[in-house]
mmCIF file of C-alpha atoms in Angstrom:
data_model
loop_
_atom_site.group_PDB
_atom_site.id
_atom_site.type_symbol
_atom_site.label_atom_id
_atom_site.label_comp_id
_atom_site.label_asym_id
_atom_site.label_seq_id
_atom_site.Cartn_x
_atom_site.Cartn_y
_atom_site.Cartn_z
ATOM 1 C CA MET E 140 -26.832 -16.299 -30.146
ATOM 2 C CA ASP E 141 -26.854 -16.148 -26.035
ATOM 3 C CA ASN E 142 -29.378 -13.841 -24.841
ATOM 4 C CA ASN E 143 -28.020 -13.604 -21.248
ATOM 5 C CA PRO E 144 -28.384 -10.508 -20.146
ATOM 6 C CA PHE E 145 -25.807 -10.436 -17.637
ATOM 7 C CA ARG E 146 -22.790 -10.932 -19.684
ATOM 8 C CA ALA E 147 -20.283 -8.686 -19.775
ATOM 9 C CA PRO E 148 -20.401 -6.931 -23.897
ATOM 10 C CA PRO E 149 -17.525 -8.587 -26.207
ATOM 11 C CA LEU E 150 -14.088 -6.120 -26.275
ATOM 12 C CA SER E 151 -14.288 -4.006 -29.577
ATOM 13 C CA SER E 152 -10.082 -3.949 -29.348
ATOM 14 C CA PRO E 153 -7.673 -6.851 -30.499
ATOM 15 C CA PRO E 154 -6.924 -9.604 -28.486
ATOM 16 C CA ILE E 155 -4.446 -8.187 -26.100
ATOM 17 C CA VAL E 156 -0.529 -9.968 -25.547
ATOM 18 C CA PRO E 157 2.382 -9.127 -23.427
ATOM 19 C CA ARG E 158 4.481 -6.723 -24.307
ATOM 20 C CA THR E 159 8.039 -6.562 -23.707
ATOM 21 C CA SER E 160 9.535 -2.383 -22.710
ATOM 22 C CA SER E 161 10.945 -2.100 -26.135
ATOM 23 C CA SER E 162 7.655 -2.336 -27.648
ATOM 24 C CA PRO E 163 5.455 0.047 -27.450
ATOM 25 C CA VAL E 164 1.261 -0.232 -26.351
ATOM 26 C CA PRO E 165 -0.936 0.344 -28.952
ATOM 27 C CA SER E 166 -3.305 3.276 -29.227
ATOM 28 C CA SER E 167 -6.796 0.637 -29.074
ATOM 29 C CA PHE E 168 -5.147 0.242 -25.223
ATOM 30 C CA VAL E 169 -6.255 3.743 -24.004
ATOM 31 C CA ASP E 170 -9.801 3.623 -22.888
ATOM 32 C CA GLY E 171 -10.868 7.321 -21.926
ATOM 33 C CA ASP E 172 -8.314 7.716 -18.430
ATOM 34 C CA SER E 173 -7.610 4.171 -18.458
ATOM 35 C CA LEU E 174 -5.046 1.728 -19.486
ATOM 36 C CA ILE E 175 -6.549 -1.729 -21.246
ATOM 37 C CA VAL E 176 -3.555 -4.266 -20.391
ATOM 38 C CA ALA E 177 -3.360 -8.056 -20.042
ATOM 39 C CA SER E 178 -1.017 -9.973 -16.981
ATOM 40 C CA GLY E 179 2.143 -9.618 -17.336
ATOM 41 C CA THR E 180 2.421 -6.222 -19.700
ATOM 42 C CA VAL E 181 5.576 -4.493 -19.300
ATOM 43 C CA LEU E 182 4.994 -0.733 -20.108
ATOM 44 C CA PRO E 183 8.007 1.579 -21.591
ATOM 45 C CA GLU E 184 9.934 2.888 -19.384
ATOM 46 C CA ILE E 185 8.321 6.114 -18.614
ATOM 47 C CA CYS E 186 7.154 7.334 -15.557
ATOM 48 C CA ILE E 187 3.245 6.213 -15.253
ATOM 49 C CA LYS E 188 2.878 9.559 -13.243
ATOM 50 C CA THR E 189 5.102 12.395 -14.509
ATOM 51 C CA ASN E 190 5.534 11.488 -18.292
ATOM 52 C CA GLN E 191 9.758 11.244 -17.840
ATOM 53 C CA PRO E 192 11.555 8.345 -18.614
ATOM 54 C CA VAL E 193 13.458 6.317 -15.992
ATOM 55 C CA SER E 194 15.931 3.722 -16.114
ATOM 56 C CA SER E 195 15.261 0.353 -15.785
ATOM 57 C CA ALA E 196 16.240 0.347 -12.082
ATOM 58 C CA ASP E 197 12.831 2.226 -11.616
ATOM 59 C CA MET E 198 10.753 -0.364 -13.252
ATOM 60 C CA LYS E 199 8.104 -1.859 -10.485
ATOM 61 C CA LYS E 200 6.213 -4.911 -10.759
ATOM 62 C CA LEU E 201 3.889 -4.959 -9.287
ATOM 63 C CA THR E 202 1.197 -7.896 -8.697
ATOM 64 C CA THR E 203 -2.787 -7.080 -7.958
ATOM 65 C CA ILE E 204 -5.759 -8.907 -7.811
ATOM 66 C CA TRP E 205 -9.494 -7.491 -9.002
ATOM 67 C CA TYR E 206 -12.336 -9.303 -7.718
ATOM 68 C CA PRO E 207 -16.612 -8.059 -8.566
ATOM 69 C CA SER E 208 -17.800 -5.411 -6.558
ATOM 70 C CA TRP E 209 -20.484 -7.237 -5.877
ATOM 71 C CA ILE E 210 -18.213 -9.632 -3.421
ATOM 72 C CA ILE E 211 -19.361 -7.138 -0.577
ATOM 73 C CA GLY E 212 -22.424 -7.293 -0.575
ATOM 74 C CA PHE E 213 -22.583 -11.633 -1.110
ATOM 75 C CA PHE E 214 -20.719 -10.622 2.827
ATOM 76 C CA PHE E 215 -24.165 -10.684 3.862
ATOM 77 C CA LEU E 216 -25.942 -12.677 2.534
ATOM 78 C CA ALA E 217 -23.462 -15.593 2.836
ATOM 79 C CA GLY E 218 -21.234 -14.434 5.408
ATOM 80 C CA PRO E 219 -17.520 -14.492 5.671
ATOM 81 C CA PHE E 220 -17.199 -18.036 5.162
ATOM 82 C CA GLY E 221 -19.104 -17.562 1.706
ATOM 83 C CA LEU E 222 -17.676 -14.147 0.757
ATOM 84 C CA LEU E 223 -14.390 -16.188 1.561
ATOM 85 C CA ILE E 224 -15.322 -18.731 -0.817
ATOM 86 C CA ALA E 225 -16.652 -16.406 -3.539
ATOM 87 C CA TYR E 226 -13.706 -13.864 -3.301
ATOM 88 C CA LEU E 227 -11.526 -16.678 -4.116
ATOM 89 C CA ALA E 228 -13.586 -17.993 -6.766
ATOM 90 C CA THR E 229 -14.136 -15.114 -8.424
ATOM 91 C CA GLN E 230 -10.128 -12.882 -8.314
ATOM 92 C CA LYS E 231 -7.969 -12.334 -11.178
ATOM 93 C CA LYS E 232 -4.843 -11.551 -10.838
ATOM 94 C CA CYS E 233 -2.937 -8.798 -12.425
ATOM 95 C CA VAL E 234 1.012 -8.671 -12.916
ATOM 96 C CA LEU E 235 2.210 -5.064 -14.414
ATOM 97 C CA THR E 236 5.796 -3.829 -14.610
ATOM 98 C CA PHE E 237 5.919 0.306 -15.048
ATOM 99 C CA GLY E 238 7.995 3.423 -14.492
ATOM 100 C CA LEU E 239 7.745 5.142 -11.373
ATOM 101 C CA GLN E 240 10.135 8.419 -10.742
ATOM 102 C CA PRO E 241 12.267 7.726 -7.322
ATOM 103 C CA ARG E 242 10.133 10.768 -5.766
ATOM 104 C CA ILE E 243 6.765 9.781 -6.418
ATOM 105 C CA ARG E 244 7.440 6.531 -5.289
ATOM 106 C CA LYS E 245 9.155 7.494 -1.992
ATOM 107 C CA ARG E 246 6.017 9.860 -1.422
ATOM 108 C CA TYR E 247 3.649 6.239 -1.912
ATOM 109 C CA ARG E 248 6.112 4.651 0.621
ATOM 110 C CA ASN E 249 6.364 7.950 2.987
ATOM 111 C CA ARG E 250 2.398 7.891 3.425
ATOM 112 C CA LEU E 251 2.792 4.722 4.200
ATOM 113 C CA LEU E 252 4.304 5.021 6.919
ATOM 114 C CA VAL E 253 2.328 7.619 8.687
ATOM 115 C CA LYS E 254 -0.580 5.747 8.396
ATOM 116 C CA SER E 255 1.457 3.051 10.009
ATOM 117 C CA LEU E 256 2.553 5.442 12.481
ATOM 118 C CA ILE E 257 -0.414 6.888 13.013
ATOM 119 C CA VAL E 258 -1.883 2.892 13.505
ATOM 120 C CA PHE E 259 0.718 1.952 16.055
ATOM 121 C CA VAL E 260 0.283 5.828 18.293
ATOM 122 C CA LEU E 261 -3.461 5.012 18.725
ATOM 123 C CA PHE E 262 -3.506 1.302 19.353
ATOM 124 C CA TRP E 263 -1.010 2.576 22.660
ATOM 125 C CA MET E 264 -3.268 5.438 23.742
ATOM 126 C CA MET E 265 -5.824 2.872 23.162
ATOM 127 C CA LEU E 266 -4.243 0.531 26.080
ATOM 128 C CA LEU E 267 -2.942 3.070 27.857
ATOM 129 C CA SER E 268 -6.044 4.356 28.132
ATOM 130 C CA THR E 269 -8.249 1.802 29.956
ATOM 131 C CA THR E 270 -5.399 2.673 32.933
ATOM 132 C CA LEU E 271 -7.125 6.094 32.921
ATOM 133 C CA ASP E 272 -10.305 7.071 34.525
ATOM 134 C CA VAL E 273 -11.942 8.737 31.489
ATOM 135 C CA THR E 274 -15.151 7.194 30.678
ATOM 136 C CA GLY E 275 -15.804 6.361 26.994
ATOM 137 C CA LEU E 276 -11.734 7.347 26.008
ATOM 138 C CA PRO E 277 -11.179 3.927 25.173
ATOM 139 C CA ILE E 278 -13.709 3.283 23.436
ATOM 140 C CA VAL E 279 -13.236 6.719 21.242
ATOM 141 C CA LEU E 280 -10.100 5.299 20.469
ATOM 142 C CA LEU E 281 -10.975 2.019 19.635
ATOM 143 C CA VAL E 282 -13.258 3.687 16.946
ATOM 144 C CA LEU E 283 -9.644 5.906 15.747
ATOM 145 C CA LEU E 284 -7.719 2.577 15.728
ATOM 146 C CA VAL E 285 -10.288 0.795 13.284
ATOM 147 C CA ILE E 286 -10.833 3.795 11.040
ATOM 148 C CA ALA E 287 -6.635 4.378 10.691
ATOM 149 C CA VAL E 288 -6.790 0.583 9.444
ATOM 150 C CA LEU E 289 -8.931 0.456 7.232
ATOM 151 C CA VAL E 290 -7.576 3.965 5.722
ATOM 152 C CA ALA E 291 -4.312 2.379 6.230
ATOM 153 C CA PHE E 292 -4.674 -0.001 3.401
ATOM 154 C CA VAL E 293 -6.547 2.823 0.801
ATOM 155 C CA GLY E 294 -4.315 4.207 -1.289
ATOM 156 C CA ASN E 295 -0.922 3.072 -1.124
ATOM 157 C CA SER E 296 -0.501 1.899 -4.523
ATOM 158 C CA PRO E 297 -0.130 4.545 -8.011
ATOM 159 C CA ILE E 298 -2.222 2.049 -9.917
ATOM 160 C CA SER E 299 -5.965 0.035 -9.478
ATOM 161 C CA ILE E 300 -7.824 -2.235 -11.587
ATOM 162 C CA LYS E 301 -10.726 -0.168 -12.908
ATOM 163 C CA GLU E 302 -12.339 -3.533 -14.407
ATOM 164 C CA TYR E 303 -11.853 -6.941 -15.785
ATOM 165 C CA ARG E 304 -13.114 -8.204 -18.883
ATOM 166 C CA ASP E 305 -12.200 -11.246 -21.209
ATOM 167 C CA GLY E 306 -8.584 -11.491 -20.075
ATOM 168 C CA ALA E 307 -8.506 -7.592 -20.135
ATOM 169 C CA PHE E 308 -7.092 -5.468 -17.464
ATOM 170 C CA TRP E 309 -8.089 -1.722 -17.014
ATOM 171 C CA ILE E 310 -6.249 0.247 -14.968
ATOM 172 C CA LYS E 311 -6.544 3.789 -13.543
ATOM 173 C CA GLY E 312 -3.985 6.014 -11.855
ATOM 174 C CA CYS E 313 -1.423 7.041 -15.150
ATOM 175 C CA SER E 314 -1.342 10.378 -16.009
ATOM 176 C CA GLN E 315 -3.529 11.706 -18.802
ATOM 177 C CA GLU E 316 0.272 12.969 -20.491
ATOM 178 C CA PHE E 317 1.263 9.320 -20.306
ATOM 179 C CA LEU E 318 -1.687 7.677 -21.672
ATOM 180 C CA MET E 319 -1.639 10.373 -24.580
ATOM 181 C CA GLY E 320 1.962 9.520 -25.337
ATOM 182 C CA LEU E 321 0.675 5.575 -25.470
ATOM 183 C CA LEU E 322 -1.705 6.923 -28.535
ATOM 184 C CA GLU E 323 1.203 8.374 -30.687
#
């Protein structure tokens, strides 16, 4: 018996296998507000946000990377090179195909465009502010630009990986109605 206190507990659900869009996801793959899937899973042709049927053209294939949360703390101990090595050694790739209505997809696209426009405007304002004789303005704009760049990378996907354990990914971002529909 392994007495390692840091070992993840075994999964209580059955082994996870990739599914096609014609086969439903079993109810055991819903855990609270999360959907438990294996990489390569194709969800039914239903919008994950509105729980409305979608066409096959509205199915989106998303490849996302999960890494342990402790990896960021590792940066302070090992520096950027150590962080890169730890990130590459511990990352897990998840490919998931899910339905998303066009209006929801448009909302995420518009949000990304607005964030990009803000970064673009702040960059040019910072460059132009260096020609003005206003002390501190370039520094303030530089700080705002750094914040805008960081925010530009957050919230661009309708779903995210909450946890990874034994080949299974816990996905957040699905509506409760969608998850309840999978339980039926």
